[in-house]
mmCIF file of C-alpha atoms in Angstrom:
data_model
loop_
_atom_site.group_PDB
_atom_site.id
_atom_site.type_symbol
_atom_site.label_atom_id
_atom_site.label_comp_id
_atom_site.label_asym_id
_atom_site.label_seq_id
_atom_site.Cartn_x
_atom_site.Cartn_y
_atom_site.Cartn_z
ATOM 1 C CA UNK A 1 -5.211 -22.803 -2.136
ATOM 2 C CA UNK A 2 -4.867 -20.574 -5.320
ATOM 3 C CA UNK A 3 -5.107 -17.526 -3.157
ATOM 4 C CA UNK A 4 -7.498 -14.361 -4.209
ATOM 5 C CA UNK A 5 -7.208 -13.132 -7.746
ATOM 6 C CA UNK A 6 -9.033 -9.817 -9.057
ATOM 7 C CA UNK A 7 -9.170 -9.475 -12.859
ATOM 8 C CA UNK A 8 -8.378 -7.390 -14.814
ATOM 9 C CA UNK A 9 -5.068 -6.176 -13.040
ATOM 10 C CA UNK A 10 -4.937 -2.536 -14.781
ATOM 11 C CA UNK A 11 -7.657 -0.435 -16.241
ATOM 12 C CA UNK A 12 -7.528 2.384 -18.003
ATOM 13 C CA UNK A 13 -10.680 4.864 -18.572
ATOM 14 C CA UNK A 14 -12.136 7.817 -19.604
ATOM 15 C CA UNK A 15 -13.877 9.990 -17.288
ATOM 16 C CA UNK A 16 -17.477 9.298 -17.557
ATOM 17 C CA UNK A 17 -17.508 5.578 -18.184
ATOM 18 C CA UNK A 18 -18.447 2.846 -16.116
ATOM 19 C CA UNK A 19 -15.762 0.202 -14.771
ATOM 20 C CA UNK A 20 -16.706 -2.997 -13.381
ATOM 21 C CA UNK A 21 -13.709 -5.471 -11.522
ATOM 22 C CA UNK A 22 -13.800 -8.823 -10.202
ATOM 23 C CA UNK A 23 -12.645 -10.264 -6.839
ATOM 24 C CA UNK A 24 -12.600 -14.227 -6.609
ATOM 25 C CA UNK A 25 -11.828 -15.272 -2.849
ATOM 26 C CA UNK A 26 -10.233 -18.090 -1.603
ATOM 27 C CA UNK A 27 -12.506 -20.866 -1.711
ATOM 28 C CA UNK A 28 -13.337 -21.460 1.750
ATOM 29 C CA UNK A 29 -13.448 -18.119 2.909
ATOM 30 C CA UNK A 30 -16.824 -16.285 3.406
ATOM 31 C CA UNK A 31 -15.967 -12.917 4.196
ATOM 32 C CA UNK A 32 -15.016 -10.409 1.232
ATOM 33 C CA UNK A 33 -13.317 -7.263 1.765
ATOM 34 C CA UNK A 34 -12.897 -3.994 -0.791
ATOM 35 C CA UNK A 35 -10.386 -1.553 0.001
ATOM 36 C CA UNK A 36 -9.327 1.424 -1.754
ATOM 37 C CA UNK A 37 -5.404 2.468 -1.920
ATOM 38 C CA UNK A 38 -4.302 5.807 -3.360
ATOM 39 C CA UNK A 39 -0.457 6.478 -3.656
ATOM 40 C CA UNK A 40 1.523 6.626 -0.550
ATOM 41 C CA UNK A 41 -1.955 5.848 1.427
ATOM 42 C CA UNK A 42 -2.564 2.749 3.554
ATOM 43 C CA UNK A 43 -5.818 0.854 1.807
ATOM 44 C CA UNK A 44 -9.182 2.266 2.936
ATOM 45 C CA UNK A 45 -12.292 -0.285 3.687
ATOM 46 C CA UNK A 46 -15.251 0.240 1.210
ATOM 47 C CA UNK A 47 -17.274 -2.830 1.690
ATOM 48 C CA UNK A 48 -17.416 -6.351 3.169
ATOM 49 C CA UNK A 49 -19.909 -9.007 2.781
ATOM 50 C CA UNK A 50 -20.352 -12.052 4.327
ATOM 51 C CA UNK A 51 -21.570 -14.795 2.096
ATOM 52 C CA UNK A 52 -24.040 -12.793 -0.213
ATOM 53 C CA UNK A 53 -25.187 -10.257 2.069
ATOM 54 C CA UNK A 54 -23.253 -6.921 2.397
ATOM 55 C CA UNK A 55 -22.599 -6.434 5.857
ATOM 56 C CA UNK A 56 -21.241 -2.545 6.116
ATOM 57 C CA UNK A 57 -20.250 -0.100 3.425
ATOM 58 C CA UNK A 58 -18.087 2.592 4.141
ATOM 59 C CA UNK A 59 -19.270 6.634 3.306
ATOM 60 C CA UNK A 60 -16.195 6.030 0.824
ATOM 61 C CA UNK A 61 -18.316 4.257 -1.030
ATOM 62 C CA UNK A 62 -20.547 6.816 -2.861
ATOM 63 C CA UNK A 63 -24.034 6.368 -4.617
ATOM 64 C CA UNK A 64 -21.378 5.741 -7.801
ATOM 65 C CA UNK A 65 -19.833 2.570 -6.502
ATOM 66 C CA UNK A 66 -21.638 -0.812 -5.983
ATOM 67 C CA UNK A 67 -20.836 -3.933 -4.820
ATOM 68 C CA UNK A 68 -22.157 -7.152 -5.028
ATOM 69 C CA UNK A 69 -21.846 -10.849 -4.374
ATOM 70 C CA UNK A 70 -24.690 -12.453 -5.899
ATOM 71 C CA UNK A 71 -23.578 -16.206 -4.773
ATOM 72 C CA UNK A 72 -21.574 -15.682 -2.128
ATOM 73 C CA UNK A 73 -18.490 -16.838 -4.026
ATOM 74 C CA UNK A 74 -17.200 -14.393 -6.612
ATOM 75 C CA UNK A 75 -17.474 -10.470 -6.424
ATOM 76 C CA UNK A 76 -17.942 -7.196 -7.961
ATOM 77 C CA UNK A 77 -17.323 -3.764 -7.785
ATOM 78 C CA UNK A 78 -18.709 -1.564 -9.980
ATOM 79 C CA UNK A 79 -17.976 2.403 -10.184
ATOM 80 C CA UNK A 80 -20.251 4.666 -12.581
ATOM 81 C CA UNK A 81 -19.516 7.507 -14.404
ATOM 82 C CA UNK A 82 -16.006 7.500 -13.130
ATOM 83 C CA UNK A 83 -14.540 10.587 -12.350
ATOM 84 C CA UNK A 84 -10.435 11.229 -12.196
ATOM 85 C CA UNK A 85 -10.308 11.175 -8.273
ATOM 86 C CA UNK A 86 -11.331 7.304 -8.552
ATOM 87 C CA UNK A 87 -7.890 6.690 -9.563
ATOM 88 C CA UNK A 88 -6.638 3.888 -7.132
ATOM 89 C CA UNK A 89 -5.527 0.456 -6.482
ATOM 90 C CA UNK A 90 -8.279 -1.741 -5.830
ATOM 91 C CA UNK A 91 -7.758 -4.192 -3.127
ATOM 92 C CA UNK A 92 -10.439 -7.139 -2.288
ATOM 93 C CA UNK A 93 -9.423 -9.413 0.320
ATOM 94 C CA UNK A 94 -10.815 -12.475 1.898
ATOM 95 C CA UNK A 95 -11.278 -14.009 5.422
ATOM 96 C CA UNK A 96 -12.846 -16.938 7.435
ATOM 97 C CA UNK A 97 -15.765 -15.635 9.382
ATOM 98 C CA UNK A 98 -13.657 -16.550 12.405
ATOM 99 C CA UNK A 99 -12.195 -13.858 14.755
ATOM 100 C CA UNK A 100 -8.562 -13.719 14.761
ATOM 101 C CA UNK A 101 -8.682 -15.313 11.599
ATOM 102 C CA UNK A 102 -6.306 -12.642 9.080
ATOM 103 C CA UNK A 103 -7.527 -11.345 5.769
ATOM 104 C CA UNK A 104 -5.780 -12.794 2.668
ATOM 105 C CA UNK A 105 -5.058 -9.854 -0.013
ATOM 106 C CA UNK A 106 -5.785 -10.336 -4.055
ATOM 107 C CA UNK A 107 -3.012 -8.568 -6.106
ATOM 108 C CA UNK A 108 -5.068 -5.183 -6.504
ATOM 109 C CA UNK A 109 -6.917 -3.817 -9.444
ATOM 110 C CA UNK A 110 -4.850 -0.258 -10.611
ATOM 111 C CA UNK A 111 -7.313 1.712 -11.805
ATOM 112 C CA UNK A 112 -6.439 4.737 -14.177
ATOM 113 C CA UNK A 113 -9.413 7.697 -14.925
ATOM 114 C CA UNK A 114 -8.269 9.807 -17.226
ATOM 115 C CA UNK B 1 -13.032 6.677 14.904
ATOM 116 C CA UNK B 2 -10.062 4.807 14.731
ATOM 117 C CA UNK B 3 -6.588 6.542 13.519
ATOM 118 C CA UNK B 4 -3.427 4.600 12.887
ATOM 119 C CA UNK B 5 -0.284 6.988 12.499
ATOM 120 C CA UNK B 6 3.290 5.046 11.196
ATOM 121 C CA UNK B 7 6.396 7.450 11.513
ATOM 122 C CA UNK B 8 8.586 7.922 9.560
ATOM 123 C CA UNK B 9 7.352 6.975 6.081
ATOM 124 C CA UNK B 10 10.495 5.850 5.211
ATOM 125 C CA UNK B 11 13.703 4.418 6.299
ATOM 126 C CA UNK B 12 17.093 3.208 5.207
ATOM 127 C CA UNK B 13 19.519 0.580 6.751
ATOM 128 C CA UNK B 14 22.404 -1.171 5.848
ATOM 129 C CA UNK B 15 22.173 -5.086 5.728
ATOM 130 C CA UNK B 16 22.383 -6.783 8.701
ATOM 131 C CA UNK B 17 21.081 -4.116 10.546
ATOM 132 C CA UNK B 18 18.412 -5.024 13.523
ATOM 133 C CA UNK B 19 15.643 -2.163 13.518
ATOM 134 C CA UNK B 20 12.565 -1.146 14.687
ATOM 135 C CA UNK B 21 9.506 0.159 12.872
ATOM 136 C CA UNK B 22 6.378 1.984 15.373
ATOM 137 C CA UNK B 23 3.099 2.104 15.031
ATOM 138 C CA UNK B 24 0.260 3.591 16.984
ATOM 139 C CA UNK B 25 -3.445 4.260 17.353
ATOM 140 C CA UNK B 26 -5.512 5.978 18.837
ATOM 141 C CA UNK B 27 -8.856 3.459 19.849
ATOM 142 C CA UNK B 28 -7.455 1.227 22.293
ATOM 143 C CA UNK B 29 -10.520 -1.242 21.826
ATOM 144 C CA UNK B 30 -8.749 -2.995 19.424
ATOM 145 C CA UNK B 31 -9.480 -7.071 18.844
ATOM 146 C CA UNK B 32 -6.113 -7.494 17.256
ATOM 147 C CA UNK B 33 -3.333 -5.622 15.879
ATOM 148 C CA UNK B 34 -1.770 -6.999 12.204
ATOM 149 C CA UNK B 35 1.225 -6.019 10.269
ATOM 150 C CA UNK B 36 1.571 -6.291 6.302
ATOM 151 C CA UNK B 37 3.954 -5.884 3.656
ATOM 152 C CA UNK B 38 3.268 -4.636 0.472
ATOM 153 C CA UNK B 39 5.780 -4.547 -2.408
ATOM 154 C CA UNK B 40 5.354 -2.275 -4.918
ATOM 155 C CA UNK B 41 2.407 -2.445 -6.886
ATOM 156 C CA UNK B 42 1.411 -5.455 -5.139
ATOM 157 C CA UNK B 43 -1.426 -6.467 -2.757
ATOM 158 C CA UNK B 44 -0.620 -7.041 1.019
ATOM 159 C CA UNK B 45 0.705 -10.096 2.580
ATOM 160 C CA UNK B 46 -0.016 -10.602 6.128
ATOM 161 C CA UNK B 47 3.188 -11.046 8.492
ATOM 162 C CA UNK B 48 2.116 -11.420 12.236
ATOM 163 C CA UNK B 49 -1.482 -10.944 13.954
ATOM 164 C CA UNK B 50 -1.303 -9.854 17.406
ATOM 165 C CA UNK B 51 -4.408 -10.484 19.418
ATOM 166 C CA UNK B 52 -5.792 -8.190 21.952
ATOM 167 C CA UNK B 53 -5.049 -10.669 25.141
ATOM 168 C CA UNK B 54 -1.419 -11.068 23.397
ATOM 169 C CA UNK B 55 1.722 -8.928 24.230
ATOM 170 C CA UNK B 56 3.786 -10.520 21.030
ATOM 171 C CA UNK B 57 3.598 -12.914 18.025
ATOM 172 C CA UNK B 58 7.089 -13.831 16.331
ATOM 173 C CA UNK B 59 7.848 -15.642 12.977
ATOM 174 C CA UNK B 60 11.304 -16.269 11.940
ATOM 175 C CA UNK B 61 13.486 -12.738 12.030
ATOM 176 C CA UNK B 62 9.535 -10.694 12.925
ATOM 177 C CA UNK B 63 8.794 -9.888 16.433
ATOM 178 C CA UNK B 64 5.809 -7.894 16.624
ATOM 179 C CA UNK B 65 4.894 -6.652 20.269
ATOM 180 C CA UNK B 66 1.338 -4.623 21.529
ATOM 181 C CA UNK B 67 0.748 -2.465 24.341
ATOM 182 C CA UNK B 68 -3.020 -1.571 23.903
ATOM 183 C CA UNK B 69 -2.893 0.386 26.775
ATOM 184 C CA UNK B 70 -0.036 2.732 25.505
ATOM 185 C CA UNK B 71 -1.625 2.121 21.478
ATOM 186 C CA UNK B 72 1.449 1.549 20.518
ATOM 187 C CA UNK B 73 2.488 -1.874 18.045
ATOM 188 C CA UNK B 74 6.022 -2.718 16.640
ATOM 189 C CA UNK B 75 7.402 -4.796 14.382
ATOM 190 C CA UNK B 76 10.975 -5.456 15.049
ATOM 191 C CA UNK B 77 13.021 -7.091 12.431
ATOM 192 C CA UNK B 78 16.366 -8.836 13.203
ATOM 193 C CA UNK B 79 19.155 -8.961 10.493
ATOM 194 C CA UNK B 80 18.054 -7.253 7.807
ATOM 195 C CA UNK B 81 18.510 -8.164 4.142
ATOM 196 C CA UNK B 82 18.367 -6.353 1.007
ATOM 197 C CA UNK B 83 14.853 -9.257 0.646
ATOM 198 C CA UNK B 84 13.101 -7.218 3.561
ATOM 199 C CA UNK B 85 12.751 -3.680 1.440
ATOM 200 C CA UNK B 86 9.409 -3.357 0.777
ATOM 201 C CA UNK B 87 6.443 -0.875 2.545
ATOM 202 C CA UNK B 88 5.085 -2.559 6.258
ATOM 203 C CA UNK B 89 1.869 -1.508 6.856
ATOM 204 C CA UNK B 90 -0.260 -1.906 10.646
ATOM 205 C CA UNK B 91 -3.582 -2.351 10.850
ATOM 206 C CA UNK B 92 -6.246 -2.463 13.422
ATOM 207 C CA UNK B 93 -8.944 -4.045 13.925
ATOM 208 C CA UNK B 94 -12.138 -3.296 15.934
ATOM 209 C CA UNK B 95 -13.641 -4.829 18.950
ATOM 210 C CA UNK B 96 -15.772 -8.141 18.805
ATOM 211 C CA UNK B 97 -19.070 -6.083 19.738
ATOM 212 C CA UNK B 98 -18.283 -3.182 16.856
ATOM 213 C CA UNK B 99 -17.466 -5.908 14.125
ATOM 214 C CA UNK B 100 -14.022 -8.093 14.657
ATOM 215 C CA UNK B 101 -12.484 -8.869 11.635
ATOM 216 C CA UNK B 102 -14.145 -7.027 9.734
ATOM 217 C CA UNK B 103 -13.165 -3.353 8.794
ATOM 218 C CA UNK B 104 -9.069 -3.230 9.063
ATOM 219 C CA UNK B 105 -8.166 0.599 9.877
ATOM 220 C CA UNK B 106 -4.551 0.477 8.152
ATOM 221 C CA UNK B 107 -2.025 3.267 9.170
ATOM 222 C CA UNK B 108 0.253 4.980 5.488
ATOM 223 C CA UNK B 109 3.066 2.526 6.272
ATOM 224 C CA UNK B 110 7.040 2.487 6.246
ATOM 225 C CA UNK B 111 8.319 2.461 3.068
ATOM 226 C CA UNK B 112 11.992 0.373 4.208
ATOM 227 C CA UNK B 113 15.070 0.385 2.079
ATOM 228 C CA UNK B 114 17.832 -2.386 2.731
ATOM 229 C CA UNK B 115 20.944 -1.393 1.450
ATOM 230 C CA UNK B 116 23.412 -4.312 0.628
#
């Protein structure tokens, strides 16, 4: 169990640009979760998909942002034409499908728009 | 829609100290209640889930209790030690027939300072 990793850890961009992070769950696991956490703010659900299909997105999630999970293994989020309110930590998270079963936390993308 | 509310944002103890840190919200069709900590600039690692048809969960010096009924959670936290400072976050979860485990509705959290 290697646990869920997100790459990169820290981005820094200019307003404008696209940005595009990763999420790899733990192996077993097919739920994936995005959350959004701004300073001082508990994280905020965006997305979750189970295998490949995306199951709910939150109206967080603007026509900017997409997600996707093409295989049902790895993830990505991608935000467009990032604007300086996008400026976050990046959380993606994974779970058994099981209820009661917790969801297992990746160390966070920080995103910085400047 | 769910709210989660943790007061106060932040607290500081002495070592040793036993405290108590609240948290409520305001659906009480909840599926299960789970606390978190978060240290700083790190994701979340998850401490005790608390199902719906439970009253507590404990592990080691944690003692998390729910009261759906009330919406009220807490985390209690025996002993203290300069190792526990970090932020605890609760989260919710919604009912089976509204998606369980999916969506987590996480309150700001309690930003907790041990002092040695």
């Amino acid at each position: 169990d290697t646990g869920v990793s997100q790459d990169p850890r820290h981005k820094i961009t200019k307003r404008g640009q696209n940005v595009t992070f990763r999420c790899d769950p733990i192996s077993e696991h097919n739920r994936l979760y995005w959350y959004r956490q701004t300073l001082g703010q508990g994280p905020e659900f965006l997305t979750y998909f189970q295998n490949e299909a995306q199951l709910e997105k939150s109206r967080l999630l603007s026509d900017r942002f997409s997600a996707e999970r093409p295989k049902g293994s790895f993830s990505t989020l991608e935000i467009q034409r990032t604007e300086q309110g996008d400026s976050a930590m990046y959380l993606c998270a994974s779970s058994l499908d099981r209820v009661q079963e917790t969801q297992y936390f990746g160390p966070g993308t920080r995103l910085l728009v400047l | 829609k769910q709210e989660v509310t943790q007061i106060p944002a932040a607290l500081s103890v002495p070592e040793g100290e036993n405290l108590v840190l609240n948290c409520s919200f305001t659906d009480s069709a909840i599926y299960n209640l789970q606390w978190f900590r978060q240290d700083p600039g790190k994701g979340l690692t998850s401490l005790l889930l608390i199902q719906s048809s439970q009253r507590e969960q404990t592990s080691g010096r944690l003692n998390a209790s729910l009261d759906k009924s009330s919406g009220r959670s807490t985390l209690y936290i025996a002993a203290s030690q300069p190792g526990d400072s970090a932020t605890y976050l609760c989260a919710a979860s919604p009912t089976l027939f509204t998606g369980a485990n999916s969506k987590l509705t996480f309150g700001k959290g309690i930003t907790l300072s041990v002092r040695p």
